[in-house]
Amino acid sequence: QHIKCGMIAGPGELSDMERTVTGWRSKVLDKSLIAQNGPVINMRSGMTVNEGTAPEGITGTGVIALIFAAMRDGRIEESKIRNDPIRINRKISFSEDDFREAGKAIGAIRAGHLTLMLTAGVDPERIKTMYMAGASGTYVDPVKSKEIGLIIPDCTTVKQVCYTSLELAKDFLLKPEMIGDLNALRDKLVTKHVMFASSDIFSELYVQEYAFWNDGMPLNRYRRVLERYGAEGYLDRTKEHVLVKPHERDIGDIGESLDIVDLGTSMSMSHDCSQCMLCVRSCPEHALSFGDGVFTVNTGKCLGTACGRCQENCPQHVFRYSAFRLN
Ligand code: SF4
Ligand code: SF4
């Protein structure tokens, strides 16, 4: 969330990088959220050839691809970016600070996978299939994800299942009686819950991850910690996998009636309040503004209801994100 040019997936966003003979070609989402060719970046020389669609932001999947490409070509080493930042074009770049922010999330995911397996007493080498959902289940390249630690290295099948919440909504409409199965699943999850915040295993592993991504700490110490847990070799294995991906993209495969909005689209609302502007100031993406009695949110920048800081910080409890309407 604190990556400077980071944005949620939408038209005009850099979502992937592909190796070419002259460098890494960025892939930029079009109006149908299909990746098209964008500028080519040579990670070694730092040169960029501006061709194709100019990106206006970077999605989470684009961040993964950028880190993978930069690590592959030695532009990122020991958590330092040579010739910081990596420039994509005049508007978009990826800096060492961005790398550290991304590392906090990547490290948490790898430490989280290990925590679940070690707590359940499952040897990682027994994990053969991994499911990826949401944006990861649609746009993320599993090979790149695996190389930077986001996928369990031992799995030999990766299933990308797109946005499961949309699939679930569709299934519910077609088969309302499945609520019973879901409630049973929920009860199982609640009784076998692992809370990372209070897990000693997670805490020990995440310290290692944090030091690796933030301070460039060599992995040797981390390897020794994993040996103690009986997970030796985890950081150094990568098995090839078969990819199962039934859909090319998320929304179009499920319902053509959903609109895909352009970057820069805004929503507005107004209400009576003290105009303290705490909501505007608490927005980490500078997506919210106020003028002439109207609050306006830039949907290209806003993180949506997963964030909600504007609403949470309203001392008068009058801010309602759901009251925004598209302009
Ligand atoms: S939800 Fe509110 S605080 Fe969060 S990014 Fe959007 S406008 Fe900003
Ligand atoms: S935080 Fe609440 S009271 Fe303050 S300006 Fe925003 S909506 Fe108004």
mmCIF file of C-alpha atoms and ligand atoms in Angstrom:
data_model
loop_
_atom_site.group_PDB
_atom_site.id
_atom_site.type_symbol
_atom_site.label_atom_id
_atom_site.label_comp_id
_atom_site.label_asym_id
_atom_site.label_seq_id
_atom_site.Cartn_x
_atom_site.Cartn_y
_atom_site.Cartn_z
ATOM 1 C CA GLN A 1 0.000 0.000 0.000
ATOM 2 C CA HIS A 2 2.916 2.376 0.450
ATOM 3 C CA ILE A 3 4.516 1.816 -2.926
ATOM 4 C CA LYS A 4 4.724 5.269 -4.482
ATOM 5 C CA CYS A 5 3.425 4.446 -7.949
ATOM 6 C CA GLY A 6 1.425 1.414 -6.777
ATOM 7 C CA MET A 7 -2.219 1.202 -7.833
ATOM 8 C CA ILE A 8 -4.961 -1.377 -7.911
ATOM 9 C CA ALA A 9 -5.386 -3.212 -11.218
ATOM 10 C CA GLY A 10 -6.982 -1.014 -13.870
ATOM 11 C CA PRO A 11 -6.446 0.255 -17.404
ATOM 12 C CA GLY A 12 -3.022 1.876 -17.856
ATOM 13 C CA GLU A 13 -1.305 -0.113 -15.093
ATOM 14 C CA LEU A 14 1.970 -1.985 -15.489
ATOM 15 C CA SER A 15 1.054 -5.563 -14.605
ATOM 16 C CA ASP A 16 3.946 -7.748 -15.806
ATOM 17 C CA MET A 17 7.430 -7.823 -17.372
ATOM 18 C CA GLU A 18 8.610 -10.139 -20.151
ATOM 19 C CA ARG A 19 12.218 -10.868 -21.077
ATOM 20 C CA THR A 20 13.218 -9.747 -24.607
ATOM 21 C CA VAL A 21 16.636 -9.613 -26.254
ATOM 22 C CA THR A 22 17.025 -5.920 -25.437
ATOM 23 C CA GLY A 23 15.635 -5.935 -21.915
ATOM 24 C CA TRP A 24 12.370 -6.432 -20.022
ATOM 25 C CA ARG A 25 9.202 -5.454 -21.832
ATOM 26 C CA SER A 26 6.587 -4.019 -19.500
ATOM 27 C CA LYS A 27 3.018 -5.187 -19.996
ATOM 28 C CA VAL A 28 0.290 -2.599 -19.526
ATOM 29 C CA LEU A 29 -3.414 -3.362 -18.975
ATOM 30 C CA ASP A 30 -5.852 -2.043 -21.589
ATOM 31 C CA LYS A 31 -9.538 -1.198 -21.130
ATOM 32 C CA SER A 32 -10.456 -4.885 -21.161
ATOM 33 C CA LEU A 33 -7.706 -5.600 -18.598
ATOM 34 C CA ILE A 34 -5.701 -7.496 -21.199
ATOM 35 C CA ALA A 35 -1.932 -6.900 -20.963
ATOM 36 C CA GLN A 36 -0.469 -5.008 -23.956
ATOM 37 C CA ASN A 37 3.134 -4.085 -24.776
ATOM 38 C CA GLY A 38 4.659 -1.093 -22.989
ATOM 39 C CA PRO A 39 8.193 0.363 -22.613
ATOM 40 C CA VAL A 40 11.266 -1.902 -22.581
ATOM 41 C CA ILE A 41 13.602 -1.507 -19.599
ATOM 42 C CA ASN A 42 17.178 -2.726 -19.641
ATOM 43 C CA MET A 43 17.876 -3.528 -15.984
ATOM 44 C CA ARG A 44 21.644 -3.713 -16.491
ATOM 45 C CA SER A 45 22.187 -0.413 -18.335
ATOM 46 C CA GLY A 46 19.194 1.406 -16.813
ATOM 47 C CA MET A 47 18.052 2.469 -20.321
ATOM 48 C CA THR A 48 14.370 2.550 -21.188
ATOM 49 C CA VAL A 49 12.907 2.456 -24.682
ATOM 50 C CA ASN A 50 9.553 4.216 -24.550
ATOM 51 C CA GLU A 51 7.286 2.346 -26.909
ATOM 52 C CA GLY A 52 3.823 0.840 -26.740
ATOM 53 C CA THR A 53 1.369 1.945 -24.076
ATOM 54 C CA ALA A 54 2.766 4.317 -21.434
ATOM 55 C CA PRO A 55 1.998 2.985 -17.928
ATOM 56 C CA GLU A 56 0.526 5.325 -15.317
ATOM 57 C CA GLY A 57 0.963 3.126 -12.268
ATOM 58 C CA ILE A 58 2.119 -0.307 -11.125
ATOM 59 C CA THR A 59 -0.155 -3.084 -9.885
ATOM 60 C CA GLY A 60 0.907 -5.548 -7.183
ATOM 61 C CA THR A 61 1.555 -8.117 -9.884
ATOM 62 C CA GLY A 62 3.689 -5.563 -11.726
ATOM 63 C CA VAL A 63 5.706 -5.034 -8.542
ATOM 64 C CA ILE A 64 6.389 -8.776 -8.323
ATOM 65 C CA ALA A 65 7.491 -8.835 -11.963
ATOM 66 C CA LEU A 66 9.731 -5.770 -11.505
ATOM 67 C CA ILE A 67 11.436 -7.262 -8.447
ATOM 68 C CA PHE A 68 11.919 -10.577 -10.233
ATOM 69 C CA ALA A 69 13.417 -8.898 -13.320
ATOM 70 C CA ALA A 70 15.673 -6.606 -11.295
ATOM 71 C CA MET A 71 16.934 -9.476 -9.106
ATOM 72 C CA ARG A 72 17.528 -11.692 -12.137
ATOM 73 C CA ASP A 73 19.691 -9.052 -13.801
ATOM 74 C CA GLY A 74 21.524 -8.002 -10.637
ATOM 75 C CA ARG A 75 19.901 -4.549 -10.471
ATOM 76 C CA ILE A 76 18.697 -5.437 -6.964
ATOM 77 C CA GLU A 77 21.285 -7.039 -4.699
ATOM 78 C CA GLU A 78 21.283 -7.323 -0.917
ATOM 79 C CA SER A 79 18.161 -5.150 -0.795
ATOM 80 C CA LYS A 80 19.889 -2.304 -2.643
ATOM 81 C CA ILE A 81 18.892 -1.005 -6.064
ATOM 82 C CA ARG A 82 21.835 -0.033 -8.226
ATOM 83 C CA ASN A 83 21.063 3.347 -9.859
ATOM 84 C CA ASP A 84 18.073 3.819 -7.582
ATOM 85 C CA PRO A 85 15.272 4.189 -8.651
ATOM 86 C CA ILE A 86 14.324 1.966 -11.583
ATOM 87 C CA ARG A 87 12.712 4.397 -14.025
ATOM 88 C CA ILE A 88 9.923 3.083 -16.258
ATOM 89 C CA ASN A 89 9.084 6.459 -17.818
ATOM 90 C CA ARG A 90 8.925 10.086 -16.664
ATOM 91 C CA LYS A 91 5.955 9.435 -14.410
ATOM 92 C CA ILE A 92 6.623 5.956 -13.081
ATOM 93 C CA SER A 93 9.561 4.583 -11.099
ATOM 94 C CA PHE A 94 10.314 1.931 -8.490
ATOM 95 C CA SER A 95 12.661 2.873 -5.656
ATOM 96 C CA GLU A 96 14.549 1.163 -2.845
ATOM 97 C CA ASP A 97 11.867 2.376 -0.417
ATOM 98 C CA ASP A 98 9.249 0.713 -2.609
ATOM 99 C CA PHE A 99 11.316 -2.479 -2.608
ATOM 100 C CA ARG A 100 11.397 -2.506 1.187
ATOM 101 C CA GLU A 101 7.649 -1.983 1.391
ATOM 102 C CA ALA A 102 7.062 -4.836 -1.052
ATOM 103 C CA GLY A 103 9.516 -6.998 0.895
ATOM 104 C CA LYS A 104 7.468 -6.594 4.066
ATOM 105 C CA ALA A 105 4.480 -8.134 2.285
ATOM 106 C CA ILE A 106 6.424 -10.808 0.384
ATOM 107 C CA GLY A 107 8.266 -11.802 3.560
ATOM 108 C CA ALA A 108 4.988 -11.990 5.492
ATOM 109 C CA ILE A 109 3.525 -14.327 2.874
ATOM 110 C CA ARG A 110 6.523 -16.675 2.866
ATOM 111 C CA ALA A 111 6.706 -16.660 6.673
ATOM 112 C CA GLY A 112 2.931 -17.221 6.729
ATOM 113 C CA HIS A 113 3.103 -20.286 4.478
ATOM 114 C CA LEU A 114 5.870 -21.760 6.604
ATOM 115 C CA THR A 115 4.014 -20.981 9.832
ATOM 116 C CA LEU A 116 0.894 -22.795 8.629
ATOM 117 C CA MET A 117 2.850 -25.864 7.522
ATOM 118 C CA LEU A 118 5.072 -26.045 10.604
ATOM 119 C CA THR A 119 2.158 -25.473 13.000
ATOM 120 C CA ALA A 120 0.150 -28.216 11.312
ATOM 121 C CA GLY A 121 3.183 -30.532 11.249
ATOM 122 C CA VAL A 122 3.159 -30.761 7.455
ATOM 123 C CA ASP A 123 6.477 -31.260 5.687
ATOM 124 C CA PRO A 124 6.642 -28.564 2.931
ATOM 125 C CA GLU A 125 7.840 -31.216 0.473
ATOM 126 C CA ARG A 126 4.421 -32.858 0.765
ATOM 127 C CA ILE A 127 2.656 -29.773 -0.624
ATOM 128 C CA LYS A 128 2.060 -30.656 -4.262
ATOM 129 C CA THR A 129 -0.672 -28.204 -5.308
ATOM 130 C CA MET A 130 -0.999 -24.527 -4.626
ATOM 131 C CA TYR A 131 -4.086 -22.404 -5.364
ATOM 132 C CA MET A 132 -3.779 -18.722 -6.196
ATOM 133 C CA ALA A 133 -6.859 -16.509 -5.986
ATOM 134 C CA GLY A 134 -7.733 -12.841 -6.463
ATOM 135 C CA ALA A 135 -5.283 -10.752 -8.499
ATOM 136 C CA SER A 136 -2.678 -13.479 -7.871
ATOM 137 C CA GLY A 137 -5.082 -15.977 -9.367
ATOM 138 C CA THR A 138 -5.472 -13.900 -12.492
ATOM 139 C CA TYR A 139 -2.480 -11.770 -13.411
ATOM 140 C CA VAL A 140 0.530 -12.882 -11.354
ATOM 141 C CA ASP A 141 3.121 -14.967 -13.160
ATOM 142 C CA PRO A 142 3.532 -18.064 -10.926
ATOM 143 C CA VAL A 143 7.104 -18.675 -12.087
ATOM 144 C CA LYS A 144 8.180 -15.196 -10.979
ATOM 145 C CA SER A 145 6.176 -15.538 -7.770
ATOM 146 C CA LYS A 146 7.866 -18.817 -6.969
ATOM 147 C CA GLU A 147 11.317 -17.439 -7.551
ATOM 148 C CA ILE A 148 10.845 -14.564 -5.114
ATOM 149 C CA GLY A 149 9.283 -16.769 -2.426
ATOM 150 C CA LEU A 150 5.547 -16.215 -2.813
ATOM 151 C CA ILE A 151 4.739 -19.802 -3.747
ATOM 152 C CA ILE A 152 5.749 -22.940 -1.894
ATOM 153 C CA PRO A 153 8.819 -24.144 -3.818
ATOM 154 C CA ASP A 154 7.850 -27.829 -3.693
ATOM 155 C CA CYS A 155 4.456 -27.645 -5.385
ATOM 156 C CA THR A 156 4.316 -29.237 -8.805
ATOM 157 C CA THR A 157 0.867 -27.901 -9.759
ATOM 158 C CA VAL A 158 -0.284 -24.296 -9.493
ATOM 159 C CA LYS A 159 -3.984 -23.582 -9.989
ATOM 160 C CA GLN A 160 -4.915 -19.975 -10.685
ATOM 161 C CA VAL A 161 -8.594 -19.658 -9.895
ATOM 162 C CA CYS A 162 -9.199 -15.899 -10.523
ATOM 163 C CA TYR A 163 -11.458 -13.879 -8.238
ATOM 164 C CA THR A 164 -13.088 -16.487 -6.075
ATOM 165 C CA SER A 165 -15.441 -13.948 -4.489
ATOM 166 C CA LEU A 166 -17.062 -13.324 -7.887
ATOM 167 C CA GLU A 167 -17.222 -17.059 -8.561
ATOM 168 C CA LEU A 168 -18.702 -17.599 -5.119
ATOM 169 C CA ALA A 169 -21.345 -14.908 -5.686
ATOM 170 C CA LYS A 170 -22.295 -16.599 -8.958
ATOM 171 C CA ASP A 171 -22.436 -20.052 -7.330
ATOM 172 C CA PHE A 172 -24.634 -18.665 -4.562
ATOM 173 C CA LEU A 173 -27.127 -17.290 -7.026
ATOM 174 C CA LEU A 174 -27.296 -20.613 -8.850
ATOM 175 C CA LYS A 175 -27.218 -22.825 -5.742
ATOM 176 C CA PRO A 176 -28.369 -21.016 -2.559
ATOM 177 C CA GLU A 177 -28.340 -24.251 -0.509
ATOM 178 C CA MET A 178 -24.525 -24.287 -0.515
ATOM 179 C CA ILE A 179 -24.625 -21.970 2.525
ATOM 180 C CA GLY A 180 -24.633 -25.126 4.713
ATOM 181 C CA ASP A 181 -21.298 -26.341 3.269
ATOM 182 C CA LEU A 182 -19.784 -22.923 3.717
ATOM 183 C CA ASN A 183 -20.888 -22.666 7.324
ATOM 184 C CA ALA A 184 -19.334 -26.074 8.023
ATOM 185 C CA LEU A 185 -16.086 -24.899 6.425
ATOM 186 C CA ARG A 186 -16.167 -21.716 8.511
ATOM 187 C CA ASP A 187 -16.593 -23.726 11.722
ATOM 188 C CA LYS A 188 -13.570 -25.855 10.814
ATOM 189 C CA LEU A 189 -11.469 -22.781 10.112
ATOM 190 C CA VAL A 190 -12.431 -21.150 13.385
ATOM 191 C CA THR A 191 -11.549 -24.207 15.471
ATOM 192 C CA LYS A 192 -8.163 -24.735 13.768
ATOM 193 C CA HIS A 193 -7.227 -21.094 13.544
ATOM 194 C CA VAL A 194 -3.592 -19.945 13.601
ATOM 195 C CA MET A 195 -3.184 -16.334 14.635
ATOM 196 C CA PHE A 196 0.067 -15.018 13.135
ATOM 197 C CA ALA A 197 0.115 -12.071 15.550
ATOM 198 C CA SER A 198 0.518 -14.455 18.504
ATOM 199 C CA SER A 199 2.474 -17.242 16.779
ATOM 200 C CA ASP A 200 6.057 -17.649 18.030
ATOM 201 C CA ILE A 201 6.955 -19.450 14.797
ATOM 202 C CA PHE A 202 5.666 -16.592 12.640
ATOM 203 C CA SER A 203 7.395 -14.040 14.796
ATOM 204 C CA GLU A 204 10.778 -15.813 14.541
ATOM 205 C CA LEU A 205 10.483 -16.345 10.782
ATOM 206 C CA TYR A 206 9.227 -12.862 10.013
ATOM 207 C CA VAL A 207 12.201 -11.283 11.791
ATOM 208 C CA GLN A 208 14.434 -13.188 9.349
ATOM 209 C CA GLU A 209 12.322 -12.094 6.381
ATOM 210 C CA TYR A 210 12.333 -8.485 7.515
ATOM 211 C CA ALA A 211 16.116 -8.445 7.906
ATOM 212 C CA PHE A 212 16.545 -10.035 4.468
ATOM 213 C CA TRP A 213 14.239 -7.654 2.583
ATOM 214 C CA ASN A 214 15.051 -4.500 4.522
ATOM 215 C CA ASP A 215 18.707 -4.797 5.441
ATOM 216 C CA GLY A 216 20.018 -7.262 2.870
ATOM 217 C CA MET A 217 20.855 -9.837 5.579
ATOM 218 C CA PRO A 218 22.330 -13.016 4.021
ATOM 219 C CA LEU A 219 20.001 -16.017 4.185
ATOM 220 C CA ASN A 220 22.381 -18.289 6.141
ATOM 221 C CA ARG A 221 20.918 -17.428 9.509
ATOM 222 C CA TYR A 222 17.409 -17.951 8.138
ATOM 223 C CA ARG A 223 18.477 -21.358 6.789
ATOM 224 C CA ARG A 224 19.698 -22.385 10.237
ATOM 225 C CA VAL A 225 16.394 -21.329 11.821
ATOM 226 C CA LEU A 226 14.505 -23.429 9.276
ATOM 227 C CA GLU A 227 16.789 -26.403 9.897
ATOM 228 C CA ARG A 228 15.802 -26.228 13.531
ATOM 229 C CA TYR A 229 12.165 -26.539 12.457
ATOM 230 C CA GLY A 230 12.977 -29.452 10.135
ATOM 231 C CA ALA A 231 12.402 -27.377 6.981
ATOM 232 C CA GLU A 232 15.968 -27.366 5.686
ATOM 233 C CA GLY A 233 16.411 -26.556 2.017
ATOM 234 C CA TYR A 234 13.120 -24.629 1.786
ATOM 235 C CA LEU A 235 14.797 -21.399 0.665
ATOM 236 C CA ASP A 236 16.923 -23.116 -1.956
ATOM 237 C CA ARG A 237 14.515 -25.492 -3.713
ATOM 238 C CA THR A 238 12.422 -24.642 -6.761
ATOM 239 C CA LYS A 239 10.540 -27.438 -8.472
ATOM 240 C CA GLU A 240 9.003 -26.909 -11.883
ATOM 241 C CA HIS A 241 5.235 -26.848 -11.883
ATOM 242 C CA VAL A 242 2.319 -27.345 -14.234
ATOM 243 C CA LEU A 243 -0.021 -24.363 -14.460
ATOM 244 C CA VAL A 244 -3.797 -24.855 -14.503
ATOM 245 C CA LYS A 245 -5.610 -21.636 -15.395
ATOM 246 C CA PRO A 246 -9.192 -21.974 -16.585
ATOM 247 C CA HIS A 247 -9.821 -18.239 -17.245
ATOM 248 C CA GLU A 248 -7.729 -15.618 -19.028
ATOM 249 C CA ARG A 249 -9.081 -12.741 -16.984
ATOM 250 C CA ASP A 250 -11.370 -12.132 -14.065
ATOM 251 C CA ILE A 251 -14.469 -10.079 -14.710
ATOM 252 C CA GLY A 252 -15.046 -10.704 -18.397
ATOM 253 C CA ASP A 253 -15.219 -14.462 -17.897
ATOM 254 C CA ILE A 254 -17.942 -14.194 -15.318
ATOM 255 C CA GLY A 255 -20.277 -11.365 -16.273
ATOM 256 C CA GLU A 256 -20.044 -8.933 -19.150
ATOM 257 C CA SER A 257 -22.460 -6.591 -17.378
ATOM 258 C CA LEU A 258 -19.753 -5.388 -14.960
ATOM 259 C CA ASP A 259 -18.214 -2.076 -16.040
ATOM 260 C CA ILE A 260 -14.455 -1.565 -16.083
ATOM 261 C CA VAL A 261 -13.777 2.065 -15.237
ATOM 262 C CA ASP A 262 -10.969 4.156 -16.710
ATOM 263 C CA LEU A 263 -8.096 5.408 -14.578
ATOM 264 C CA GLY A 264 -8.770 8.861 -13.250
ATOM 265 C CA THR A 265 -12.504 8.326 -12.845
ATOM 266 C CA SER A 266 -13.702 10.059 -9.738
ATOM 267 C CA MET A 267 -16.568 9.717 -7.269
ATOM 268 C CA SER A 268 -18.113 12.460 -5.193
ATOM 269 C CA MET A 269 -20.332 12.991 -2.185
ATOM 270 C CA SER A 270 -21.187 15.785 0.193
ATOM 271 C CA HIS A 271 -22.514 16.041 3.724
ATOM 272 C CA ASP A 272 -22.638 18.518 6.585
ATOM 273 C CA CYS A 273 -19.702 18.216 8.964
ATOM 274 C CA SER A 274 -17.099 20.264 10.815
ATOM 275 C CA GLN A 275 -14.745 20.090 7.804
ATOM 276 C CA CYS A 276 -11.822 19.140 10.041
ATOM 277 C CA MET A 277 -10.244 17.381 7.018
ATOM 278 C CA LEU A 278 -8.972 14.452 9.081
ATOM 279 C CA CYS A 279 -10.429 12.127 6.451
ATOM 280 C CA VAL A 280 -8.485 13.857 3.657
ATOM 281 C CA ARG A 281 -5.252 13.927 5.667
ATOM 282 C CA SER A 282 -5.492 10.278 6.687
ATOM 283 C CA CYS A 283 -5.632 9.041 3.083
ATOM 284 C CA PRO A 284 -2.296 7.266 2.412
ATOM 285 C CA GLU A 285 -2.761 7.493 -1.364
ATOM 286 C CA HIS A 286 -3.723 11.194 -1.558
ATOM 287 C CA ALA A 287 -6.827 9.980 -3.331
ATOM 288 C CA LEU A 288 -9.315 12.099 -1.396
ATOM 289 C CA SER A 289 -9.858 15.837 -1.824
ATOM 290 C CA PHE A 290 -12.373 18.454 -0.741
ATOM 291 C CA GLY A 291 -13.555 21.595 -2.514
ATOM 292 C CA ASP A 292 -16.771 23.620 -2.815
ATOM 293 C CA GLY A 293 -18.444 21.470 -0.207
ATOM 294 C CA VAL A 294 -17.801 18.229 -2.118
ATOM 295 C CA PHE A 295 -15.532 15.268 -1.229
ATOM 296 C CA THR A 296 -13.986 13.686 -4.317
ATOM 297 C CA VAL A 297 -12.098 10.407 -4.488
ATOM 298 C CA ASN A 298 -9.822 9.467 -7.365
ATOM 299 C CA THR A 299 -10.723 5.831 -8.006
ATOM 300 C CA GLY A 300 -7.427 5.186 -9.777
ATOM 301 C CA LYS A 301 -5.525 5.916 -6.583
ATOM 302 C CA CYS A 302 -8.000 4.821 -3.909
ATOM 303 C CA LEU A 303 -7.387 1.429 -2.293
ATOM 304 C CA GLY A 304 -11.108 0.970 -1.731
ATOM 305 C CA THR A 305 -12.871 -0.597 1.189
ATOM 306 C CA ALA A 306 -9.805 -2.704 2.047
ATOM 307 C CA CYS A 307 -8.364 0.554 3.378
ATOM 308 C CA GLY A 308 -11.217 2.665 4.717
ATOM 309 C CA ARG A 309 -8.966 5.005 6.739
ATOM 310 C CA CYS A 310 -10.941 8.069 5.634
ATOM 311 C CA GLN A 311 -14.104 6.657 7.172
ATOM 312 C CA GLU A 312 -12.416 5.256 10.287
ATOM 313 C CA ASN A 313 -10.767 8.569 11.126
ATOM 314 C CA CYS A 314 -13.865 10.725 10.950
ATOM 315 C CA PRO A 315 -14.384 11.977 14.536
ATOM 316 C CA GLN A 316 -18.032 12.775 13.827
ATOM 317 C CA HIS A 317 -18.746 9.388 12.219
ATOM 318 C CA VAL A 318 -20.478 11.070 9.307
ATOM 319 C CA PHE A 319 -18.077 9.970 6.561
ATOM 320 C CA ARG A 320 -19.639 7.120 4.580
ATOM 321 C CA TYR A 321 -17.530 5.623 1.803
ATOM 322 C CA SER A 322 -20.642 3.922 0.444
ATOM 323 C CA ALA A 323 -22.212 7.360 -0.181
ATOM 324 C CA PHE A 324 -19.743 8.121 -2.986
ATOM 325 C CA ARG A 325 -21.260 8.107 -6.467
ATOM 326 C CA LEU A 326 -19.396 7.940 -9.778
ATOM 327 C CA ASN A 327 -19.075 11.353 -11.444
HETATM 328 S S1 SF4 B 1 -10.346 4.279 1.252
HETATM 329 FE FE1 SF4 B 1 -10.225 6.455 1.837
HETATM 330 S S2 SF4 B 1 -8.276 6.654 2.911
HETATM 331 FE FE2 SF4 B 1 -8.196 4.719 1.796
HETATM 332 S S3 SF4 B 1 -7.236 5.220 -0.158
HETATM 333 FE FE3 SF4 B 1 -9.450 5.403 -0.468
HETATM 334 S S4 SF4 B 1 -9.945 7.538 -0.086
HETATM 335 FE FE4 SF4 B 1 -7.908 7.153 0.767
HETATM 336 S S1 SF4 B 2 -13.184 13.618 9.023
HETATM 337 FE FE1 SF4 B 2 -15.403 13.658 9.134
HETATM 338 S S2 SF4 B 2 -15.857 15.640 10.065
HETATM 339 FE FE2 SF4 B 2 -13.760 15.759 9.353
HETATM 340 S S3 SF4 B 2 -13.939 16.617 7.260
HETATM 341 FE FE3 SF4 B 2 -13.936 14.386 7.049
HETATM 342 S S4 SF4 B 2 -16.106 13.862 7.016
HETATM 343 FE FE4 SF4 B 2 -15.966 15.919 7.859
#
